[in-house]
Coordinates of C-alpha atoms and ligand atoms in Angstrom, one line a residue:
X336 CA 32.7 -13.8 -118.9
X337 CA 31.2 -12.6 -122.4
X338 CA 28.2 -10.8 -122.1
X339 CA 26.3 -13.1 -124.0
X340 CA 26.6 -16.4 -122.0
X341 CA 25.2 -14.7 -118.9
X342 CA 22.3 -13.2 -121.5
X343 CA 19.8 -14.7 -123.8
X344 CA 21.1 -15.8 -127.0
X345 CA 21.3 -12.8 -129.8
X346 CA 18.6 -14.0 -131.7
X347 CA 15.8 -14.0 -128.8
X348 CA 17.3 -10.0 -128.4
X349 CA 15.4 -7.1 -128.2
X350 CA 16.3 -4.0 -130.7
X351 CA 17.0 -2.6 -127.3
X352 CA 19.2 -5.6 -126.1
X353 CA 20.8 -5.7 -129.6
X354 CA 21.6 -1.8 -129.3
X355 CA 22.9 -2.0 -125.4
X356 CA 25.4 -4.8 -126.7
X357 CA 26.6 -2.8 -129.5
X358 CA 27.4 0.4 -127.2
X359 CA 29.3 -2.3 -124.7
X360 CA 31.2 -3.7 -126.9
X361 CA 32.1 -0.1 -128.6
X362 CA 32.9 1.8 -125.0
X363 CA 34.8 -2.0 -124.3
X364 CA 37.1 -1.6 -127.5
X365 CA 37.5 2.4 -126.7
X366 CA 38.4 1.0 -123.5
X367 CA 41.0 -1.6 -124.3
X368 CA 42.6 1.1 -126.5
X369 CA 42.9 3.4 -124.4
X370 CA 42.7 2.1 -120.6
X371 CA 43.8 5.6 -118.7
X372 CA 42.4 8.5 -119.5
X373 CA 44.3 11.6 -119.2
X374 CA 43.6 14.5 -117.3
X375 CA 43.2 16.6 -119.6
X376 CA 40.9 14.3 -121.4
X377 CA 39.1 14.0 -117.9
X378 CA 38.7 17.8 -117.3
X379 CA 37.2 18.0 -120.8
X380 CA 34.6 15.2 -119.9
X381 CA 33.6 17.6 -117.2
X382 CA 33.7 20.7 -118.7
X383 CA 31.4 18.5 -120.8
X384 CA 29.0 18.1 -118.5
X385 CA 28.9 21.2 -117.2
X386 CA 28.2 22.6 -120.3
X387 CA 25.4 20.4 -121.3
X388 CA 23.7 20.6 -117.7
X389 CA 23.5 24.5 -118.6
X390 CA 22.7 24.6 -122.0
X391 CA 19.8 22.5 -121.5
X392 CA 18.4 24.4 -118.4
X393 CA 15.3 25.4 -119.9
X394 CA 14.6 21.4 -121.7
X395 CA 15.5 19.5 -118.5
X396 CA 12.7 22.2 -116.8
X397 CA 10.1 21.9 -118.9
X398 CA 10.7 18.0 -119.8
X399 CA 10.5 17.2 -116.1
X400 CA 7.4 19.6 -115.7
X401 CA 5.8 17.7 -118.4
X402 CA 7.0 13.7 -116.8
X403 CA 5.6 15.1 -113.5
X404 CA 2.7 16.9 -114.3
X405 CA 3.9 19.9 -112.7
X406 CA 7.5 20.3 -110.5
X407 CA 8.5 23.6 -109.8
X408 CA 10.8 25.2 -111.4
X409 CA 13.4 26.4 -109.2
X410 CA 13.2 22.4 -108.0
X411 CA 15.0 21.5 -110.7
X412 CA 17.5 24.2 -110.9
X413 CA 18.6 24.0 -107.7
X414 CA 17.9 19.9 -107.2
X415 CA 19.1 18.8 -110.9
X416 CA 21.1 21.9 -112.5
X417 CA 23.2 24.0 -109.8
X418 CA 23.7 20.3 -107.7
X419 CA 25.1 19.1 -111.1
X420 CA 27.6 21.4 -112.0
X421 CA 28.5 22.0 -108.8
X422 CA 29.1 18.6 -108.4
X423 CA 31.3 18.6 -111.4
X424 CA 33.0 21.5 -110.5
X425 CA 34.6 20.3 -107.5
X426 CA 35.7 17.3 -109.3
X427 CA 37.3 19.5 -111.5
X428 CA 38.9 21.6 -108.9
X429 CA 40.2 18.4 -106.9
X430 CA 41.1 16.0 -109.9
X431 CA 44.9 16.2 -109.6
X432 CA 44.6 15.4 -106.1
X433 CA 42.4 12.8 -106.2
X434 CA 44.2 11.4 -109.4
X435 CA 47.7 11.5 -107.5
X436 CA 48.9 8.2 -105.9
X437 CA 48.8 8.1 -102.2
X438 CA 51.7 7.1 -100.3
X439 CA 51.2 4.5 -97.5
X440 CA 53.8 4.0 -94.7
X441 CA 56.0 1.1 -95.5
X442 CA 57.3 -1.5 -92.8
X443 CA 60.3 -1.3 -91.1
X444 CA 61.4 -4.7 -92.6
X445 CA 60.6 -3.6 -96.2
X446 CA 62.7 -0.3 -96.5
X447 CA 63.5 0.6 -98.2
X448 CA 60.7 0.0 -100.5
X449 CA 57.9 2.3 -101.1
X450 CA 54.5 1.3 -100.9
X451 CA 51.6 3.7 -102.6
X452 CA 47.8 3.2 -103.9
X453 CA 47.6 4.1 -107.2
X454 CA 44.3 4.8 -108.9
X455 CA 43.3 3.3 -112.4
X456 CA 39.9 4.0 -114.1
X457 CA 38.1 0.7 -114.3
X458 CA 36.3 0.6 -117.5
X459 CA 33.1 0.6 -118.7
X460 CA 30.5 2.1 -115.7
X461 CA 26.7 1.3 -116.0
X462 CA 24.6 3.8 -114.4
X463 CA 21.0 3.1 -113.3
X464 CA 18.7 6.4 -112.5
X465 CA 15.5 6.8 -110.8
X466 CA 12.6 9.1 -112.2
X467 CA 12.7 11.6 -109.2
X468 CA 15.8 13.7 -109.6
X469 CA 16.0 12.1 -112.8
X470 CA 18.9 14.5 -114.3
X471 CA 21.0 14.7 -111.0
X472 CA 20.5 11.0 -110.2
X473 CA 22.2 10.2 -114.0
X474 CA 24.3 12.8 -114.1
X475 CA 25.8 13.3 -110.7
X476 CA 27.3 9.4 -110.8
X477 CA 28.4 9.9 -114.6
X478 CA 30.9 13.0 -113.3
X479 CA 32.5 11.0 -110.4
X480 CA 33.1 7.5 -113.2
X481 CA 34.1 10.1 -115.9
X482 CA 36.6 11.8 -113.3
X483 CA 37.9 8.3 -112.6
X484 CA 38.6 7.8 -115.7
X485 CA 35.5 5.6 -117.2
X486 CA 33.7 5.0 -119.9
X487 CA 29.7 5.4 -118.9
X488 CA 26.4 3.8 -120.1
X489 CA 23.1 5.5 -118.4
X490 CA 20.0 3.9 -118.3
X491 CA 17.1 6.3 -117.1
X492 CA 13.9 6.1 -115.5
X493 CA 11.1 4.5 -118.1
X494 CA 8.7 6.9 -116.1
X495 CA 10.1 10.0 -116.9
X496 CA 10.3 9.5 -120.6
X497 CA 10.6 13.4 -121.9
X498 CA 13.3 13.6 -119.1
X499 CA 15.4 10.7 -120.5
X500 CA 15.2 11.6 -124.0
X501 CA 16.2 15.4 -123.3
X502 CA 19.1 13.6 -121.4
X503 CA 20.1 11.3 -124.3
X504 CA 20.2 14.1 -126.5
X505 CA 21.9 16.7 -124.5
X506 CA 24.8 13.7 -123.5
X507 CA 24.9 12.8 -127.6
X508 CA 25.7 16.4 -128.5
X509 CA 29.0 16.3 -126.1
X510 CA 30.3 12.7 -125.8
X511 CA 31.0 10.7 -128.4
X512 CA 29.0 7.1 -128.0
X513 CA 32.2 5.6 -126.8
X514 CA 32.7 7.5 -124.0
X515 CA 29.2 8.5 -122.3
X516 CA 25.7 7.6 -123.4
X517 CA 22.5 7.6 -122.7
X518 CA 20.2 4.4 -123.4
X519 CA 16.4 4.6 -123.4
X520 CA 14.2 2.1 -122.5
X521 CA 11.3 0.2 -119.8
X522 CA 12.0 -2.2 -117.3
X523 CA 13.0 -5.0 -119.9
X524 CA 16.4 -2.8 -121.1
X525 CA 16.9 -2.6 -117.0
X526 CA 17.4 -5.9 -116.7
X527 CA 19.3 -6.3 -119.8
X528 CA 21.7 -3.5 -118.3
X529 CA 22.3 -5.6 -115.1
X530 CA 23.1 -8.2 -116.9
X531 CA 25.4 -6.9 -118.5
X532 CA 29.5 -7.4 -117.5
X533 CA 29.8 -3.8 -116.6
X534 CA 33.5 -2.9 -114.7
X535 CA 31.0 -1.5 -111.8
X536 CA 27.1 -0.4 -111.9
X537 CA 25.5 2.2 -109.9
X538 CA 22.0 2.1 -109.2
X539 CA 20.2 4.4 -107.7
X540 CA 16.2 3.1 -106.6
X541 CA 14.1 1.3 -104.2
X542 CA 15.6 -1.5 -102.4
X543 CA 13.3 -4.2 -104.0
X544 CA 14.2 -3.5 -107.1
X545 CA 18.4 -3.1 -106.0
X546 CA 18.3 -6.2 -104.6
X547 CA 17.6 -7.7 -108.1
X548 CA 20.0 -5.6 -109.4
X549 CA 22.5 -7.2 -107.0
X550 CA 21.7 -10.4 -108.1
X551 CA 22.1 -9.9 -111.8
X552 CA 25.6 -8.2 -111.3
X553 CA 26.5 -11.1 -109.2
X554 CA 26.2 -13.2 -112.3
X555 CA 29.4 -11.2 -113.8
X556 CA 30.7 -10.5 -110.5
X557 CA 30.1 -7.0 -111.3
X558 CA 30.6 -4.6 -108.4
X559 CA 27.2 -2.7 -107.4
X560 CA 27.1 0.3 -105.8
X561 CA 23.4 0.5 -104.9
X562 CA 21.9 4.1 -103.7
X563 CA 18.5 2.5 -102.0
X564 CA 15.6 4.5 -99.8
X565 CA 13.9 3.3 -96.9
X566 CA 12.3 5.4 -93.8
X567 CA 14.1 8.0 -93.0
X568 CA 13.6 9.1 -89.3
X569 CA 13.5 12.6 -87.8
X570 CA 14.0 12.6 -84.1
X571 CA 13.1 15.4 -82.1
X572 CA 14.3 15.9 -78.4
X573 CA 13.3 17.6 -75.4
X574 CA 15.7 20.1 -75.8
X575 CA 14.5 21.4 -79.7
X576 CA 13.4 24.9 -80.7
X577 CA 10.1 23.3 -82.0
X578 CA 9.4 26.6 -84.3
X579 CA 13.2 25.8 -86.2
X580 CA 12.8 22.2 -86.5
X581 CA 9.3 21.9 -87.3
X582 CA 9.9 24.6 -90.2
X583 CA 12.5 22.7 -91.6
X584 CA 11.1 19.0 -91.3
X585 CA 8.0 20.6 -93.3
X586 CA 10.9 22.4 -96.0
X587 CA 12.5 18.6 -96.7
X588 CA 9.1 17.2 -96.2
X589 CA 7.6 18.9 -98.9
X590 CA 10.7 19.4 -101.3
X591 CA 9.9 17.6 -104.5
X592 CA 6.7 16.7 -102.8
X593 CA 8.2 14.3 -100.9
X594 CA 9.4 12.4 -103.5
X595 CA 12.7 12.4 -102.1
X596 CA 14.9 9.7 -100.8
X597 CA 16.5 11.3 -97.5
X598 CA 13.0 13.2 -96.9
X599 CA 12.0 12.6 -93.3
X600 CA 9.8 9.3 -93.5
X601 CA 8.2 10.1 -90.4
X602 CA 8.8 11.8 -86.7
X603 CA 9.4 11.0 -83.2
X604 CA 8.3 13.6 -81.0
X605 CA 8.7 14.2 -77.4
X606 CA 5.0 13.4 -75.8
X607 CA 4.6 16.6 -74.5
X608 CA 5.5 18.7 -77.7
X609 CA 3.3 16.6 -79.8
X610 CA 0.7 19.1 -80.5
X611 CA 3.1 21.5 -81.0
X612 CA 5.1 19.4 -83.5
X613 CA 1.7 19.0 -85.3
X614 CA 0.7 22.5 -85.4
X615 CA 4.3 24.2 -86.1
X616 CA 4.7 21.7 -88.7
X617 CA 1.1 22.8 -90.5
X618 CA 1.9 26.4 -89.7
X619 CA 5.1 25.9 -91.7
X620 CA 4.0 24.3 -94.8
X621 CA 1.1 26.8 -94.8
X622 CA 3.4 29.6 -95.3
X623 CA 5.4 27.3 -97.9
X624 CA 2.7 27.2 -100.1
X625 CA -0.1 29.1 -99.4
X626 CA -2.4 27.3 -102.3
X627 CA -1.0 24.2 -103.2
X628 CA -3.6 24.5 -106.3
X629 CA -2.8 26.9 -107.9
X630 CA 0.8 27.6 -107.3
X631 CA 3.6 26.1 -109.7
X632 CA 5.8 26.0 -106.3
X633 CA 4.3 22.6 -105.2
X634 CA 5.5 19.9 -107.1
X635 CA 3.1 16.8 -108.7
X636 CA 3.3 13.1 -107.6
X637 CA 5.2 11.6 -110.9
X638 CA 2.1 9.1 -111.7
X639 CA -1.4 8.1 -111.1
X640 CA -0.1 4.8 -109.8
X641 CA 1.9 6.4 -107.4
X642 CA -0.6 9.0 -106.6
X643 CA -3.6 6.2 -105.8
X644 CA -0.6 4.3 -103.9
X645 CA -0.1 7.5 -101.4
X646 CA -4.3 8.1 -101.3
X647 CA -4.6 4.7 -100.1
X648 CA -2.0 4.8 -97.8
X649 CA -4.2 7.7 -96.3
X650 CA -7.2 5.9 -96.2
X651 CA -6.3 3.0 -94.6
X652 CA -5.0 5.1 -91.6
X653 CA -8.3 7.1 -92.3
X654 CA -10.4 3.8 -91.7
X655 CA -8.4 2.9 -88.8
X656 CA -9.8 6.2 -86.8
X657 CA -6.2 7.9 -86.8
X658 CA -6.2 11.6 -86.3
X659 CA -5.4 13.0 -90.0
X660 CA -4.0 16.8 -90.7
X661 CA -4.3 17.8 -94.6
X662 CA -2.6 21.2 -95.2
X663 CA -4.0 22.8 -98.1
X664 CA -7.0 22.3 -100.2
X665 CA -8.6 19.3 -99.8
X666 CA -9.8 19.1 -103.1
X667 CA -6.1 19.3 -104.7
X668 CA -6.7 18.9 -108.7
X669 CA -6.0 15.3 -109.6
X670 CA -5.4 16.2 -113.0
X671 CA -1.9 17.5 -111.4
X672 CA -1.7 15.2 -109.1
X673 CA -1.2 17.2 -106.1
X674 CA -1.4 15.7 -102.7
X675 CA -1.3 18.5 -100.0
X676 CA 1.3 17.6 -97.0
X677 CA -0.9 15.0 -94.9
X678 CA 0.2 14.8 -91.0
X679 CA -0.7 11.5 -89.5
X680 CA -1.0 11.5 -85.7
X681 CA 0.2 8.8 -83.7
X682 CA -0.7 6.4 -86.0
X683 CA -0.3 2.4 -84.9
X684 CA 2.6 0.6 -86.2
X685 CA 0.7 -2.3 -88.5
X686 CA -0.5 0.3 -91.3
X687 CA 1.0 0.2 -94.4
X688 CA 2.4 4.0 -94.0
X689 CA 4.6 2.4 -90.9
X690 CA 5.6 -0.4 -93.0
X691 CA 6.8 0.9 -96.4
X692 CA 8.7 3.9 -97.3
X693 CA 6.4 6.7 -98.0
X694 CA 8.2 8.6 -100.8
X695 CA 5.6 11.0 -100.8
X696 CA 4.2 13.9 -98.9
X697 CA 2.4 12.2 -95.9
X698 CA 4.0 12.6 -92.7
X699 CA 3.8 10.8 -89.8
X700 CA 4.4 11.6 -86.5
X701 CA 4.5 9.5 -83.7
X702 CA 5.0 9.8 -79.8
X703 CA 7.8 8.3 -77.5
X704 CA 8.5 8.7 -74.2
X705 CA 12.1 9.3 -74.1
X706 CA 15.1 8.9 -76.5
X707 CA 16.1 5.4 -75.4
X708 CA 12.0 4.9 -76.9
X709 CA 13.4 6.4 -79.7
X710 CA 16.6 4.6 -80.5
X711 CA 14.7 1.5 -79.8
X712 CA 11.9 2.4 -82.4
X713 CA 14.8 3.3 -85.2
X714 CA 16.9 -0.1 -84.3
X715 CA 13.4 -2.2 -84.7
X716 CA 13.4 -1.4 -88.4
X717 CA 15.5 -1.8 -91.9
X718 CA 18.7 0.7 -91.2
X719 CA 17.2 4.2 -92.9
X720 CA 19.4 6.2 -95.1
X721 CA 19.2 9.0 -93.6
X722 CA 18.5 10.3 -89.7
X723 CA 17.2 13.8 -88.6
X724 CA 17.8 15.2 -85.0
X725 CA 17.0 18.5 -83.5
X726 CA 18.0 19.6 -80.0
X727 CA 20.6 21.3 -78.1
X728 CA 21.7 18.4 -75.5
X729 CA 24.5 17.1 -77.0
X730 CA 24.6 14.0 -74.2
X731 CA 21.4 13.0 -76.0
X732 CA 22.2 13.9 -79.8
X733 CA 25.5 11.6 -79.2
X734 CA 23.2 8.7 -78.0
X735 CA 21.2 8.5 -80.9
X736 CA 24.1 8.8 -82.9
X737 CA 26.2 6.2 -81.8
X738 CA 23.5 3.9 -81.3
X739 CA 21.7 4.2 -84.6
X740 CA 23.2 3.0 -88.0
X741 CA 21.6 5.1 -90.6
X742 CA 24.1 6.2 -93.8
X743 CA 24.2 9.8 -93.1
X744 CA 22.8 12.0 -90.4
X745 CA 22.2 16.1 -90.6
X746 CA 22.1 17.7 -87.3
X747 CA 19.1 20.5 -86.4
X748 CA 18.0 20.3 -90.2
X749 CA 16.5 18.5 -92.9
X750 CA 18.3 16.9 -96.3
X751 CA 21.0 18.8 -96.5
X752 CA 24.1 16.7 -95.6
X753 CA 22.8 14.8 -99.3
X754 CA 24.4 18.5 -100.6
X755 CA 27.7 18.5 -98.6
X756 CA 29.8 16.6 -101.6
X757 CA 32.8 16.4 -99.7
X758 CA 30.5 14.0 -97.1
X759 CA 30.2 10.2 -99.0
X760 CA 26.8 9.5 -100.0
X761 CA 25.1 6.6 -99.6
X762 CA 22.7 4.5 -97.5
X763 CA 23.5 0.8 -95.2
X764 CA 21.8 -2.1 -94.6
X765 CA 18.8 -2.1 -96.4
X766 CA 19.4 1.6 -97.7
X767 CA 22.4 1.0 -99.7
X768 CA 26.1 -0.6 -100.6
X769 CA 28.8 1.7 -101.0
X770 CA 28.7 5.3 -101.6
X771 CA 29.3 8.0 -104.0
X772 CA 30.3 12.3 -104.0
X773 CA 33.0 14.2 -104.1
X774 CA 36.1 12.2 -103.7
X775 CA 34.2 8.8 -102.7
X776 CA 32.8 9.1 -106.2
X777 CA 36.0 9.1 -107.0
X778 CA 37.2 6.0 -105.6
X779 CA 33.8 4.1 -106.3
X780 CA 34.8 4.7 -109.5
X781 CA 38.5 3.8 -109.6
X782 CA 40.5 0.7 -108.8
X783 CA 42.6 1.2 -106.0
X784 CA 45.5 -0.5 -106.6
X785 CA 48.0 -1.0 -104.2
X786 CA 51.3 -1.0 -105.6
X787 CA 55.0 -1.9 -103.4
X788 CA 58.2 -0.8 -105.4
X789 CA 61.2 -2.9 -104.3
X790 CA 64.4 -1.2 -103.7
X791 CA 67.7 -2.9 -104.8
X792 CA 69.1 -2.8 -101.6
X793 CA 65.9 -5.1 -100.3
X794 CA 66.5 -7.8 -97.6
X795 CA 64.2 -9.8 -98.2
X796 CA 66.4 -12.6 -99.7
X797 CA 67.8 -13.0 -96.1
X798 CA 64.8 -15.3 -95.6
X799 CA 65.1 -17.2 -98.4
X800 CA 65.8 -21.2 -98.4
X801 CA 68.3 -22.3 -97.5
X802 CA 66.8 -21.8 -93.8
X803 CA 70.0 -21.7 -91.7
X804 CA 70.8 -21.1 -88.0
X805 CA 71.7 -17.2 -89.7
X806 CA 67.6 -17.3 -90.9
X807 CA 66.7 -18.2 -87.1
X808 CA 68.8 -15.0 -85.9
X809 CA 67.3 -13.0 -88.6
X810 CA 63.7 -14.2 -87.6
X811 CA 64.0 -14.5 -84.2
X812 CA 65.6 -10.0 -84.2
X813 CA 62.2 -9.4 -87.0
X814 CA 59.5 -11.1 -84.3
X815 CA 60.8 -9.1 -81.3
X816 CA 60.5 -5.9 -83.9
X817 CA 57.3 -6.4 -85.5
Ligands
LIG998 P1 12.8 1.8 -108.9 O1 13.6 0.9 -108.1 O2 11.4 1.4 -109.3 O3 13.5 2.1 -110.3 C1 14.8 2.6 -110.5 C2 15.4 2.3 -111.8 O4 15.5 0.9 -112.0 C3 14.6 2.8 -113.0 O5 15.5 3.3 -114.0 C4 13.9 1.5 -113.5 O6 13.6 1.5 -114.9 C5 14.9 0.5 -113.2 N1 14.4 -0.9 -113.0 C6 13.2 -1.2 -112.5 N2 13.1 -2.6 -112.4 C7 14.3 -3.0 -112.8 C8 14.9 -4.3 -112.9 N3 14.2 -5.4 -112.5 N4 16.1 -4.5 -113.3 C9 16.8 -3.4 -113.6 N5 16.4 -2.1 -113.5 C10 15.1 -2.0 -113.1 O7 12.9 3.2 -108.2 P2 12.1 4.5 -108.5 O8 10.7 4.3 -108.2 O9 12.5 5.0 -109.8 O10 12.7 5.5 -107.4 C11 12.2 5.6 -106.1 C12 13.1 4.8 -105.1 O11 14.5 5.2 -105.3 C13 12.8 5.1 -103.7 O12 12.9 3.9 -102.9 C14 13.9 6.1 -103.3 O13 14.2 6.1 -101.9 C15 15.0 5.6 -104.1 N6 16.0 6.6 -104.3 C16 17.3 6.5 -103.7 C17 18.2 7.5 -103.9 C18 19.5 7.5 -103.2 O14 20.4 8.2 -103.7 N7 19.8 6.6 -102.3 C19 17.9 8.6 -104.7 C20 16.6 8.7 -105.3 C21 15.7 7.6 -105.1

């Protein structure tokens, strides 16, 4: 389908519109001159990208700083730089693998043919990106299509503008437009980019807003790979060492602020550890940050929209009489927009902070019985993105394992499965379609095509008309075989 009968007509365009059709059709022609990208060429694209992510260290620090208000520092060189290139270096290290065909066992009836998967870059890649990893989040999916073999368009979060335009520019002083590019603009050039017939889009957001995406790619029957959020749950059994667990769930907690999709959403505790959950969980995040006002460690909510949003999810659970644990000052400077790590204790299922994801630093933490309570509570909602379990009874971490579908899971800690690129990443259900790292990146990114090469000596023509008593023989010998 052309891109413009499943868009407005040019002359109701946007500037932005007109300039996202002119990039399309550029990275389409590049395309349809040169449909498969060498290796070489490939190992250049990510030698590319890892020198930009460097080279622009100290820009993507203090642009971020700036979009957030503050975010610390070593945030976003471990989150957005050393994620990045690490990222990029693996793909490097495992391209001719991942490029090579894969052999597939042939049937006995078809030797002696061989049957393989070969993989072919499809095309042109669009690439959506959230605001809150907002260089990782563009960049990480632009190494696994540019591995593949793809051209890439990236559209970046409207809300962290200084992020997006030190991203456009660092991108433009590597790639040539054809080949990778950055374009800039709100919510309007979003939904121009859906719309457009890209070979596959990534998008990487809240699930409201993906399931529009979905819809607009459906128009082009455009593959979506769609990296949602949710409520992630942290289950903690019987059997956990409360002072590990609760030190980590307030690490990936706090990380970013919260403003992380596979943070824990909120916590199931064991009854009688409650307390102990509570207070280990303070004690912890204490000793992260010691003054959430005046250290650079703590990182700002992105907006004052998003800010009031997260205050009045506090309130309402205020106004309901729910127990409520702020750690930290609890005057944090609005100027910054710092929201200490709020514990909510126990709180009753209808309030908003049990209903939407949270996406910030407010944590509750809630009581069950047993882990059948558990299970039951995780199964009763969307399927999260990612699950959290501490303990040491393995009979009970394999229950909640096998009988919750969440898209990844990281055993006696917080996040970090999200850092394991050789795991596929990605959420189900509600949390996601399809998945992306390492050598899944690969292959979101690549048709792949399944090729059988005939042999000469093929029989095959044995069971071609005309169907004779010799074809029944033949048949009858192939259906005791098969
Ligand atoms: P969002 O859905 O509001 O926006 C994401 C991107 O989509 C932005 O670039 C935005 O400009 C664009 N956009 C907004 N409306 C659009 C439309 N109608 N059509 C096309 N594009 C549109 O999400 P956000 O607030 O930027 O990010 C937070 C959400 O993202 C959370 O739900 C979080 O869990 C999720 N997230 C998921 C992952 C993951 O890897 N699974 C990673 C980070 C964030």
């Amino acid at each position: 389908m052309a891109a413009d009968t499943a868009r407005t007509l040019d002359a109701d365009k946007t500037d932005g519109e007109r300039e996202l059709d002119r990039l399309f059709a550029l990275q389409k022609k590049a395309y349809a001159a040169t449909p498969f990208i060498s290796y070489d060429q490939r190992i250049a694209s990510l030698d590319k990208i890892i020198r930009l992510t460097e080279a622009n260290e100290e820009k993507f620090i203090e642009a971020i700083s700036a979009d957030f208000g503050n975010r610390a520092k070593h945030e976003t060189i471990i989150a957005e730089v050393v994620v990045t290139v690490s990222g990029a270096k693996l793909a490097r290290k495992n391209l001719k693998k991942w490029m090579r065909p894969r052999g597939v066992a042939t049937p006995i009836h078809m030797l002696p043919g061989k049957s393989r998967i070969e993989p072919q870059p499809l095309g042109v890649v669009g690439i959506i990106s959230p605001w809150n990893y907002p260089v990782q989040l563009a960049l990480a999916p632009a190494v696994a299509a540019l591995a593949a073999g793809n051209r890439v368009m990236i559209k970046p979060s409207e809300l962290t503008p200084r992020t997006s335009e030190a991203l456009r520019d660092a991108i433009a002083s590597e790639f040539a437009e054809d080949e990778c590019v950055v374009i800039t603009g709100g919510v309007e050039t979003g939904q121009a980019f859906t719309e457009t017939p890209f070979d596959h889009l990534l998008f990487t957001g809240s699930t409201p807003v993906g399931i529009r995406v979905a819809q607009a790619a459906a128009k082009n029957l455009t593959p979506v790979t769609l990296e949602l959020g949710g409520k992630s749950p942290v289950v903690i059994d019987e059997s956990a060492d409360i002072a590990a667990a609760t030190k980590s769930i307030a690490h990936g907690k706090t990380l970013n602020a919260g403003q992380t999709c596979v943070a824990p959403d909120y916590v199931l505790s064991p009854q009688s550890k409650l307390d102990a959950v509570v207070d280990g969980i303070a004690g912890a995040a204490r000793e992260l940050y010691p003054d959430i006002d005046t250290t650079s460690d703590y990182t700002s909510i992105v907006s004052d929209r998003h800010f009031a949003r997260l205050k009045s999810l506090v309130e309402e659970a205020r106004d309901r009489g729910v127990k409520i644990v702020e750690i930290g000052s609890a005057n944090a400077l609005h100027p910054q927009r710092k929201l200490p790590l709020t514990l909510i204790v126990d709180p009753p299922q209808d309030i908003g902070l049990m209903k939407e994801e949270i996406f910030g630093p407010i944590l509750p933490i809630l009581r069950v019985q047993s882990t059948d309570e558990a299970i039951a509570h995780i199964n009763g909602g969307d399927r999260p993105l990612a699950l959290y379990w501490y303990g040491s009874d393995n009979d009970a971490r394999d229950r909640v394992l096998q009988k919750t579908v969440s898209g990844g899971v990281t055993v006696n800690d917080a996040i970090w499965h999200v850092a394991q690129e050789n795991l596929p990443f990605g959420g189900v259900g509600k949390s996601g379609v399809g998945a992306y790292h390492g050598e899944s990146g690969f292959e979101t990114f690549s048709h792949m095509k399944p090729v059988f090469y005939q042999s000469k000596f093929a029989s095959g023509s044995l069971l071609h008309p005309p169907f004779t008593a010799r074809t029944d023989k033949i048949l009858s010998f192939l259906r005791k075989i098969l």
